[in-house]
Amino acid sequence: MNTRDILVLFCCGMILIGSMFLCYYLYSLVLIDAKARGLERPKFWALVSLGGQSGGTAAVLV
């Protein structure tokens, strides 16, 4: 492996780790919002929000 391959792998790893943290923080934000609004099952709504506007996570939950 040369330096370029190592750099590409490092960058891809950083993108994956960053996207996981982004999903976690989005989940936390929606969870706090759902609790503040008094919605039933706030964790469910936080999971559904991770699918975006299309609700991609909802298909996994059903």
mmCIF file with all atom_site columns, N, CA and C in Angstrom:
data_model
loop_
_atom_site.group_PDB
_atom_site.id
_atom_site.type_symbol
_atom_site.label_atom_id
_atom_site.label_alt_id
_atom_site.label_comp_id
_atom_site.label_asym_id
_atom_site.label_entity_id
_atom_site.label_seq_id
_atom_site.pdbx_PDB_ins_code
_atom_site.Cartn_x
_atom_site.Cartn_y
_atom_site.Cartn_z
_atom_site.occupancy
_atom_site.B_iso_or_equiv
_atom_site.pdbx_formal_charge
_atom_site.auth_seq_id
_atom_site.auth_comp_id
_atom_site.auth_asym_id
_atom_site.auth_atom_id
_atom_site.pdbx_PDB_model_num
ATOM 1   N N  . MET A 1 1  ? 0.843   -1.185 0.000  1.00 0.00 ? 1  MET A N  1
ATOM 2   C CA . MET A 1 1  ? 0.000   0.000  0.000  1.00 0.00 ? 1  MET A CA 1
ATOM 3   C C  . MET A 1 1  ? 0.882   1.240  0.000  1.00 0.00 ? 1  MET A C  1
ATOM 4   N N  . ASN A 1 2  ? 0.530   2.127  -0.866 1.00 0.00 ? 2  ASN A N  1
ATOM 5   C CA . ASN A 1 2  ? 1.297   3.362  -0.887 1.00 0.00 ? 2  ASN A CA 1
ATOM 6   C C  . ASN A 1 2  ? 0.567   4.430  -0.055 1.00 0.00 ? 2  ASN A C  1
ATOM 7   N N  . THR A 1 3  ? 1.134   5.592  -0.015 1.00 0.00 ? 3  THR A N  1
ATOM 8   C CA . THR A 1 3  ? 0.604   6.676  0.820  1.00 0.00 ? 3  THR A CA 1
ATOM 9   C C  . THR A 1 3  ? -0.787  7.105  0.385  1.00 0.00 ? 3  THR A C  1
ATOM 10  N N  . ARG A 1 4  ? -1.041  7.081  -0.904 1.00 0.00 ? 4  ARG A N  1
ATOM 11  C CA . ARG A 1 4  ? -2.355  7.504  -1.413 1.00 0.00 ? 4  ARG A CA 1
ATOM 12  C C  . ARG A 1 4  ? -3.456  6.566  -0.932 1.00 0.00 ? 4  ARG A C  1
ATOM 13  N N  . ASP A 1 5  ? -3.204  5.263  -0.960 1.00 0.00 ? 5  ASP A N  1
ATOM 14  C CA . ASP A 1 5  ? -4.196  4.292  -0.496 1.00 0.00 ? 5  ASP A CA 1
ATOM 15  C C  . ASP A 1 5  ? -4.510  4.480  0.986  1.00 0.00 ? 5  ASP A C  1
ATOM 16  N N  . ILE A 1 6  ? -3.482  4.716  1.762  1.00 0.00 ? 6  ILE A N  1
ATOM 17  C CA . ILE A 1 6  ? -3.667  4.928  3.191  1.00 0.00 ? 6  ILE A CA 1
ATOM 18  C C  . ILE A 1 6  ? -4.470  6.202  3.445  1.00 0.00 ? 6  ILE A C  1
ATOM 19  N N  . LEU A 1 7  ? -4.194  7.247  2.689  1.00 0.00 ? 7  LEU A N  1
ATOM 20  C CA . LEU A 1 7  ? -4.922  8.503  2.826  1.00 0.00 ? 7  LEU A CA 1
ATOM 21  C C  . LEU A 1 7  ? -6.392  8.335  2.451  1.00 0.00 ? 7  LEU A C  1
ATOM 22  N N  . VAL A 1 8  ? -6.671  7.592  1.387  1.00 0.00 ? 8  VAL A N  1
ATOM 23  C CA . VAL A 1 8  ? -8.056  7.350  0.970  1.00 0.00 ? 8  VAL A CA 1
ATOM 24  C C  . VAL A 1 8  ? -8.801  6.557  2.041  1.00 0.00 ? 8  VAL A C  1
ATOM 25  N N  . LEU A 1 9  ? -8.188  5.522  2.581  1.00 0.00 ? 9  LEU A N  1
ATOM 26  C CA . LEU A 1 9  ? -8.819  4.729  3.636  1.00 0.00 ? 9  LEU A CA 1
ATOM 27  C C  . LEU A 1 9  ? -9.074  5.574  4.886  1.00 0.00 ? 9  LEU A C  1
ATOM 28  N N  . PHE A 1 10 ? -8.127  6.415  5.221  1.00 0.00 ? 10 PHE A N  1
ATOM 29  C CA . PHE A 1 10 ? -8.290  7.292  6.385  1.00 0.00 ? 10 PHE A CA 1
ATOM 30  C C  . PHE A 1 10 ? -9.452  8.248  6.182  1.00 0.00 ? 10 PHE A C  1
ATOM 31  N N  . CYS A 1 11 ? -9.541  8.845  5.003  1.00 0.00 ? 11 CYS A N  1
ATOM 32  C CA . CYS A 1 11 ? -10.627 9.796  4.721  1.00 0.00 ? 11 CYS A CA 1
ATOM 33  C C  . CYS A 1 11 ? -11.982 9.101  4.728  1.00 0.00 ? 11 CYS A C  1
ATOM 34  N N  . CYS A 1 12 ? -12.056 7.911  4.144  1.00 0.00 ? 12 CYS A N  1
ATOM 35  C CA . CYS A 1 12 ? -13.313 7.154  4.150  1.00 0.00 ? 12 CYS A CA 1
ATOM 36  C C  . CYS A 1 12 ? -13.718 6.793  5.576  1.00 0.00 ? 12 CYS A C  1
ATOM 37  N N  . GLY A 1 13 ? -12.760 6.423  6.376  1.00 0.00 ? 13 GLY A N  1
ATOM 38  C CA . GLY A 1 13 ? -13.051 6.121  7.778  1.00 0.00 ? 13 GLY A CA 1
ATOM 39  C C  . GLY A 1 13 ? -13.557 7.333  8.530  1.00 0.00 ? 13 GLY A C  1
ATOM 40  N N  . MET A 1 14 ? -12.961 8.475  8.277  1.00 0.00 ? 14 MET A N  1
ATOM 41  C CA . MET A 1 14 ? -13.410 9.701  8.938  1.00 0.00 ? 14 MET A CA 1
ATOM 42  C C  . MET A 1 14 ? -14.821 10.074 8.504  1.00 0.00 ? 14 MET A C  1
ATOM 43  N N  . ILE A 1 15 ? -15.138 9.864  7.233  1.00 0.00 ? 15 ILE A N  1
ATOM 44  C CA . ILE A 1 15 ? -16.491 10.155 6.750  1.00 0.00 ? 15 ILE A CA 1
ATOM 45  C C  . ILE A 1 15 ? -17.497 9.223  7.412  1.00 0.00 ? 15 ILE A C  1
ATOM 46  N N  . LEU A 1 16 ? -17.180 7.944  7.531  1.00 0.00 ? 16 LEU A N  1
ATOM 47  C CA . LEU A 1 16 ? -18.086 6.996  8.174  1.00 0.00 ? 16 LEU A CA 1
ATOM 48  C C  . LEU A 1 16 ? -18.301 7.330  9.649  1.00 0.00 ? 16 LEU A C  1
ATOM 49  N N  . ILE A 1 17 ? -17.234 7.627  10.345 1.00 0.00 ? 17 ILE A N  1
ATOM 50  C CA . ILE A 1 17 ? -17.349 7.972  11.763 1.00 0.00 ? 17 ILE A CA 1
ATOM 51  C C  . ILE A 1 17 ? -18.142 9.261  11.939 1.00 0.00 ? 17 ILE A C  1
ATOM 52  N N  . GLY A 1 18 ? -17.876 10.240 11.089 1.00 0.00 ? 18 GLY A N  1
ATOM 53  C CA . GLY A 1 18 ? -18.611 11.501 11.155 1.00 0.00 ? 18 GLY A CA 1
ATOM 54  C C  . GLY A 1 18 ? -20.091 11.322 10.883 1.00 0.00 ? 18 GLY A C  1
ATOM 55  N N  . SER A 1 19 ? -20.433 10.468 9.929  1.00 0.00 ? 19 SER A N  1
ATOM 56  C CA . SER A 1 19 ? -21.847 10.247 9.635  1.00 0.00 ? 19 SER A CA 1
ATOM 57  C C  . SER A 1 19 ? -22.552 9.514  10.770 1.00 0.00 ? 19 SER A C  1
ATOM 58  N N  . MET A 1 20 ? -21.853 8.615  11.450 1.00 0.00 ? 20 MET A N  1
ATOM 59  C CA . MET A 1 20 ? -22.462 7.940  12.598 1.00 0.00 ? 20 MET A CA 1
ATOM 60  C C  . MET A 1 20 ? -22.721 8.930  13.732 1.00 0.00 ? 20 MET A C  1
ATOM 61  N N  . PHE A 1 21 ? -21.776 9.823  13.994 1.00 0.00 ? 21 PHE A N  1
ATOM 62  C CA . PHE A 1 21 ? -21.982 10.835 15.022 1.00 0.00 ? 21 PHE A CA 1
ATOM 63  C C  . PHE A 1 21 ? -23.123 11.778 14.652 1.00 0.00 ? 21 PHE A C  1
ATOM 64  N N  . LEU A 1 22 ? -23.221 12.136 13.376 1.00 0.00 ? 22 LEU A N  1
ATOM 65  C CA . LEU A 1 22 ? -24.308 13.001 12.928 1.00 0.00 ? 22 LEU A CA 1
ATOM 66  C C  . LEU A 1 22 ? -25.667 12.336 13.156 1.00 0.00 ? 22 LEU A C  1
ATOM 67  N N  . CYS A 1 23 ? -25.780 11.062 12.833 1.00 0.00 ? 23 CYS A N  1
ATOM 68  C CA . CYS A 1 23 ? -27.032 10.335 13.061 1.00 0.00 ? 23 CYS A CA 1
ATOM 69  C C  . CYS A 1 23 ? -27.366 10.283 14.549 1.00 0.00 ? 23 CYS A C  1
ATOM 70  N N  . TYR A 1 24 ? -26.365 10.046 15.384 1.00 0.00 ? 24 TYR A N  1
ATOM 71  C CA . TYR A 1 24 ? -26.603 9.991  16.823 1.00 0.00 ? 24 TYR A CA 1
ATOM 72  C C  . TYR A 1 24 ? -27.078 11.344 17.363 1.00 0.00 ? 24 TYR A C  1
ATOM 73  N N  . TYR A 1 25 ? -26.441 12.425 16.927 1.00 0.00 ? 25 TYR A N  1
ATOM 74  C CA . TYR A 1 25 ? -26.835 13.741 17.420 1.00 0.00 ? 25 TYR A CA 1
ATOM 75  C C  . TYR A 1 25 ? -28.208 14.151 16.902 1.00 0.00 ? 25 TYR A C  1
ATOM 76  N N  . LEU A 1 26 ? -28.536 13.773 15.682 1.00 0.00 ? 26 LEU A N  1
ATOM 77  C CA . LEU A 1 26 ? -29.873 14.032 15.156 1.00 0.00 ? 26 LEU A CA 1
ATOM 78  C C  . LEU A 1 26 ? -30.913 13.254 15.953 1.00 0.00 ? 26 LEU A C  1
ATOM 79  N N  . TYR A 1 27 ? -30.623 11.989 16.252 1.00 0.00 ? 27 TYR A N  1
ATOM 80  C CA . TYR A 1 27 ? -31.504 11.173 17.081 1.00 0.00 ? 27 TYR A CA 1
ATOM 81  C C  . TYR A 1 27 ? -31.707 11.828 18.446 1.00 0.00 ? 27 TYR A C  1
ATOM 82  N N  . SER A 1 28 ? -30.624 12.275 19.066 1.00 0.00 ? 28 SER A N  1
ATOM 83  C CA . SER A 1 28 ? -30.715 12.910 20.388 1.00 0.00 ? 28 SER A CA 1
ATOM 84  C C  . SER A 1 28 ? -31.542 14.192 20.333 1.00 0.00 ? 28 SER A C  1
ATOM 85  N N  . LEU A 1 29 ? -31.356 14.983 19.305 1.00 0.00 ? 29 LEU A N  1
ATOM 86  C CA . LEU A 1 29 ? -32.084 16.231 19.170 1.00 0.00 ? 29 LEU A CA 1
ATOM 87  C C  . LEU A 1 29 ? -33.579 15.986 19.015 1.00 0.00 ? 29 LEU A C  1
ATOM 88  N N  . VAL A 1 30 ? -33.950 15.038 18.180 1.00 0.00 ? 30 VAL A N  1
ATOM 89  C CA . VAL A 1 30 ? -35.373 14.736 17.982 1.00 0.00 ? 30 VAL A CA 1
ATOM 90  C C  . VAL A 1 30 ? -35.958 14.106 19.238 1.00 0.00 ? 30 VAL A C  1
ATOM 91  N N  . LEU A 1 31 ? -35.189 13.306 19.943 1.00 0.00 ? 31 LEU A N  1
ATOM 92  C CA . LEU A 1 31 ? -35.656 12.709 21.194 1.00 0.00 ? 31 LEU A CA 1
ATOM 93  C C  . LEU A 1 31 ? -35.957 13.789 22.229 1.00 0.00 ? 31 LEU A C  1
ATOM 94  N N  . ILE A 1 32 ? -35.080 14.756 22.376 1.00 0.00 ? 32 ILE A N  1
ATOM 95  C CA . ILE A 1 32 ? -35.304 15.860 23.309 1.00 0.00 ? 32 ILE A CA 1
ATOM 96  C C  . ILE A 1 32 ? -36.539 16.659 22.898 1.00 0.00 ? 32 ILE A C  1
ATOM 97  N N  . ASP A 1 33 ? -36.699 16.905 21.608 1.00 0.00 ? 33 ASP A N  1
ATOM 98  C CA . ASP A 1 33 ? -37.844 17.655 21.113 1.00 0.00 ? 33 ASP A CA 1
ATOM 99  C C  . ASP A 1 33 ? -39.149 16.901 21.360 1.00 0.00 ? 33 ASP A C  1
ATOM 100 N N  . ALA A 1 34 ? -39.147 15.598 21.107 1.00 0.00 ? 34 ALA A N  1
ATOM 101 C CA . ALA A 1 34 ? -40.360 14.802 21.312 1.00 0.00 ? 34 ALA A CA 1
ATOM 102 C C  . ALA A 1 34 ? -40.740 14.746 22.788 1.00 0.00 ? 34 ALA A C  1
ATOM 103 N N  . LYS A 1 35 ? -39.753 14.651 23.665 1.00 0.00 ? 35 LYS A N  1
ATOM 104 C CA . LYS A 1 35 ? -40.045 14.659 25.101 1.00 0.00 ? 35 LYS A CA 1
ATOM 105 C C  . LYS A 1 35 ? -40.592 16.010 25.539 1.00 0.00 ? 35 LYS A C  1
ATOM 106 N N  . ALA A 1 36 ? -40.032 17.084 24.993 1.00 0.00 ? 36 ALA A N  1
ATOM 107 C CA . ALA A 1 36 ? -40.482 18.424 25.359 1.00 0.00 ? 36 ALA A CA 1
ATOM 108 C C  . ALA A 1 36 ? -41.920 18.672 24.887 1.00 0.00 ? 36 ALA A C  1
ATOM 109 N N  . ARG A 1 37 ? -42.294 18.091 23.756 1.00 0.00 ? 37 ARG A N  1
ATOM 110 C CA . ARG A 1 37 ? -43.653 18.255 23.244 1.00 0.00 ? 37 ARG A CA 1
ATOM 111 C C  . ARG A 1 37 ? -44.648 17.314 23.918 1.00 0.00 ? 37 ARG A C  1
ATOM 112 N N  . GLY A 1 38 ? -44.141 16.349 24.659 1.00 0.00 ? 38 GLY A N  1
ATOM 113 C CA . GLY A 1 38 ? -45.016 15.418 25.364 1.00 0.00 ? 38 GLY A CA 1
ATOM 114 C C  . GLY A 1 38 ? -45.580 14.324 24.474 1.00 0.00 ? 38 GLY A C  1
ATOM 115 N N  . LEU A 1 39 ? -44.883 13.978 23.413 1.00 0.00 ? 39 LEU A N  1
ATOM 116 C CA . LEU A 1 39 ? -45.358 12.925 22.523 1.00 0.00 ? 39 LEU A CA 1
ATOM 117 C C  . LEU A 1 39 ? -45.186 11.561 23.171 1.00 0.00 ? 39 LEU A C  1
ATOM 118 N N  . GLU A 1 40 ? -46.111 10.660 22.837 1.00 0.00 ? 40 GLU A N  1
ATOM 119 C CA . GLU A 1 40 ? -45.959 9.290  23.315 1.00 0.00 ? 40 GLU A CA 1
ATOM 120 C C  . GLU A 1 40 ? -44.856 8.613  22.515 1.00 0.00 ? 40 GLU A C  1
ATOM 121 N N  . ARG A 1 41 ? -44.114 7.730  23.135 1.00 0.00 ? 41 ARG A N  1
ATOM 122 C CA . ARG A 1 41 ? -43.006 6.996  22.528 1.00 0.00 ? 41 ARG A CA 1
ATOM 123 C C  . ARG A 1 41 ? -42.021 7.907  21.801 1.00 0.00 ? 41 ARG A C  1
ATOM 124 N N  . PRO A 1 42 ? -41.333 8.767  22.513 1.00 0.00 ? 42 PRO A N  1
ATOM 125 C CA . PRO A 1 42 ? -40.403 9.694  21.852 1.00 0.00 ? 42 PRO A CA 1
ATOM 126 C C  . PRO A 1 42 ? -39.241 8.978  21.157 1.00 0.00 ? 42 PRO A C  1
ATOM 127 N N  . LYS A 1 43 ? -38.829 7.819  21.666 1.00 0.00 ? 43 LYS A N  1
ATOM 128 C CA . LYS A 1 43 ? -37.726 7.097  21.018 1.00 0.00 ? 43 LYS A CA 1
ATOM 129 C C  . LYS A 1 43 ? -38.146 6.598  19.639 1.00 0.00 ? 43 LYS A C  1
ATOM 130 N N  . PHE A 1 44 ? -39.412 6.211  19.496 1.00 0.00 ? 44 PHE A N  1
ATOM 131 C CA . PHE A 1 44 ? -39.912 5.776  18.196 1.00 0.00 ? 44 PHE A CA 1
ATOM 132 C C  . PHE A 1 44 ? -39.834 6.908  17.183 1.00 0.00 ? 44 PHE A C  1
ATOM 133 N N  . TRP A 1 45 ? -40.271 8.095  17.579 1.00 0.00 ? 45 TRP A N  1
ATOM 134 C CA . TRP A 1 45 ? -40.254 9.235  16.662 1.00 0.00 ? 45 TRP A CA 1
ATOM 135 C C  . TRP A 1 45 ? -38.834 9.645  16.327 1.00 0.00 ? 45 TRP A C  1
ATOM 136 N N  . ALA A 1 46 ? -37.927 9.486  17.270 1.00 0.00 ? 46 ALA A N  1
ATOM 137 C CA . ALA A 1 46 ? -36.531 9.806  16.985 1.00 0.00 ? 46 ALA A CA 1
ATOM 138 C C  . ALA A 1 46 ? -35.955 8.829  15.952 1.00 0.00 ? 46 ALA A C  1
ATOM 139 N N  . LEU A 1 47 ? -36.322 7.551  16.048 1.00 0.00 ? 47 LEU A N  1
ATOM 140 C CA . LEU A 1 47 ? -35.847 6.579  15.062 1.00 0.00 ? 47 LEU A CA 1
ATOM 141 C C  . LEU A 1 47 ? -36.438 6.850  13.681 1.00 0.00 ? 47 LEU A C  1
ATOM 142 N N  . VAL A 1 48 ? -37.720 7.200  13.632 1.00 0.00 ? 48 VAL A N  1
ATOM 143 C CA . VAL A 1 48 ? -38.357 7.479  12.350 1.00 0.00 ? 48 VAL A CA 1
ATOM 144 C C  . VAL A 1 48 ? -37.713 8.683  11.682 1.00 0.00 ? 48 VAL A C  1
ATOM 145 N N  . SER A 1 49 ? -37.295 9.653  12.463 1.00 0.00 ? 49 SER A N  1
ATOM 146 C CA . SER A 1 49 ? -36.701 10.864 11.888 1.00 0.00 ? 49 SER A CA 1
ATOM 147 C C  . SER A 1 49 ? -35.370 10.591 11.205 1.00 0.00 ? 49 SER A C  1
ATOM 148 N N  . LEU A 1 50 ? -34.683 9.515  11.564 1.00 0.00 ? 50 LEU A N  1
ATOM 149 C CA . LEU A 1 50 ? -33.395 9.222  10.942 1.00 0.00 ? 50 LEU A CA 1
ATOM 150 C C  . LEU A 1 50 ? -33.538 8.849  9.472  1.00 0.00 ? 50 LEU A C  1
ATOM 151 N N  . GLY A 1 51 ? -34.742 8.474  9.047  1.00 0.00 ? 51 GLY A N  1
ATOM 152 C CA . GLY A 1 51 ? -34.968 8.117  7.653  1.00 0.00 ? 51 GLY A CA 1
ATOM 153 C C  . GLY A 1 51 ? -35.086 9.314  6.742  1.00 0.00 ? 51 GLY A C  1
ATOM 154 N N  . GLY A 1 52 ? -35.145 10.495 7.285  1.00 0.00 ? 52 GLY A N  1
ATOM 155 C CA . GLY A 1 52 ? -35.282 11.693 6.463  1.00 0.00 ? 52 GLY A CA 1
ATOM 156 C C  . GLY A 1 52 ? -36.726 11.958 6.109  1.00 0.00 ? 52 GLY A C  1
ATOM 157 N N  . GLN A 1 53 ? -36.935 12.749 5.084  1.00 0.00 ? 53 GLN A N  1
ATOM 158 C CA . GLN A 1 53 ? -38.287 13.106 4.692  1.00 0.00 ? 53 GLN A CA 1
ATOM 159 C C  . GLN A 1 53 ? -39.035 11.934 4.076  1.00 0.00 ? 53 GLN A C  1
ATOM 160 N N  . SER A 1 54 ? -38.323 10.978 3.530  1.00 0.00 ? 54 SER A N  1
ATOM 161 C CA . SER A 1 54 ? -38.981 9.829  2.909  1.00 0.00 ? 54 SER A CA 1
ATOM 162 C C  . SER A 1 54 ? -39.363 8.780  3.939  1.00 0.00 ? 54 SER A C  1
ATOM 163 N N  . GLY A 1 55 ? -38.840 8.869  5.150  1.00 0.00 ? 55 GLY A N  1
ATOM 164 C CA . GLY A 1 55 ? -39.162 7.892  6.190  1.00 0.00 ? 55 GLY A CA 1
ATOM 165 C C  . GLY A 1 55 ? -38.533 6.534  5.934  1.00 0.00 ? 55 GLY A C  1
ATOM 166 N N  . GLY A 1 56 ? -37.312 6.509  5.467  1.00 0.00 ? 56 GLY A N  1
ATOM 167 C CA . GLY A 1 56 ? -36.643 5.259  5.121  1.00 0.00 ? 56 GLY A CA 1
ATOM 168 C C  . GLY A 1 56 ? -36.497 4.302  6.294  1.00 0.00 ? 56 GLY A C  1
ATOM 169 N N  . THR A 1 57 ? -36.373 4.803  7.497  1.00 0.00 ? 57 THR A N  1
ATOM 170 C CA . THR A 1 57 ? -36.242 3.951  8.659  1.00 0.00 ? 57 THR A CA 1
ATOM 171 C C  . THR A 1 57 ? -37.565 3.302  9.016  1.00 0.00 ? 57 THR A C  1
ATOM 172 N N  . ALA A 1 58 ? -38.670 3.936  8.676  1.00 0.00 ? 58 ALA A N  1
ATOM 173 C CA . ALA A 1 58 ? -39.988 3.385  9.004  1.00 0.00 ? 58 ALA A CA 1
ATOM 174 C C  . ALA A 1 58 ? -40.200 2.035  8.336  1.00 0.00 ? 58 ALA A C  1
ATOM 175 N N  . ALA A 1 59 ? -39.674 1.855  7.156  1.00 0.00 ? 59 ALA A N  1
ATOM 176 C CA . ALA A 1 59 ? -39.818 0.581  6.452  1.00 0.00 ? 59 ALA A CA 1
ATOM 177 C C  . ALA A 1 59 ? -39.069 -0.532 7.187  1.00 0.00 ? 59 ALA A C  1
ATOM 178 N N  . VAL A 1 60 ? -37.977 -0.203 7.818  1.00 0.00 ? 60 VAL A N  1
ATOM 179 C CA . VAL A 1 60 ? -37.210 -1.186 8.576  1.00 0.00 ? 60 VAL A CA 1
ATOM 180 C C  . VAL A 1 60 ? -37.951 -1.572 9.844  1.00 0.00 ? 60 VAL A C  1
ATOM 181 N N  . LEU A 1 61 ? -38.613 -0.613 10.477 1.00 0.00 ? 61 LEU A N  1
ATOM 182 C CA . LEU A 1 61 ? -39.306 -0.872 11.727 1.00 0.00 ? 61 LEU A CA 1
ATOM 183 C C  . LEU A 1 61 ? -40.572 -1.701 11.544 1.00 0.00 ? 61 LEU A C  1
ATOM 184 N N  . VAL A 1 62 ? -41.181 -1.622 10.372 1.00 0.00 ? 62 VAL A N  1
ATOM 185 C CA . VAL A 1 62 ? -42.450 -2.323 10.137 1.00 0.00 ? 62 VAL A CA 1
ATOM 186 C C  . VAL A 1 62 ? -42.206 -3.724 9.764  1.00 0.00 ? 62 VAL A C  1
#
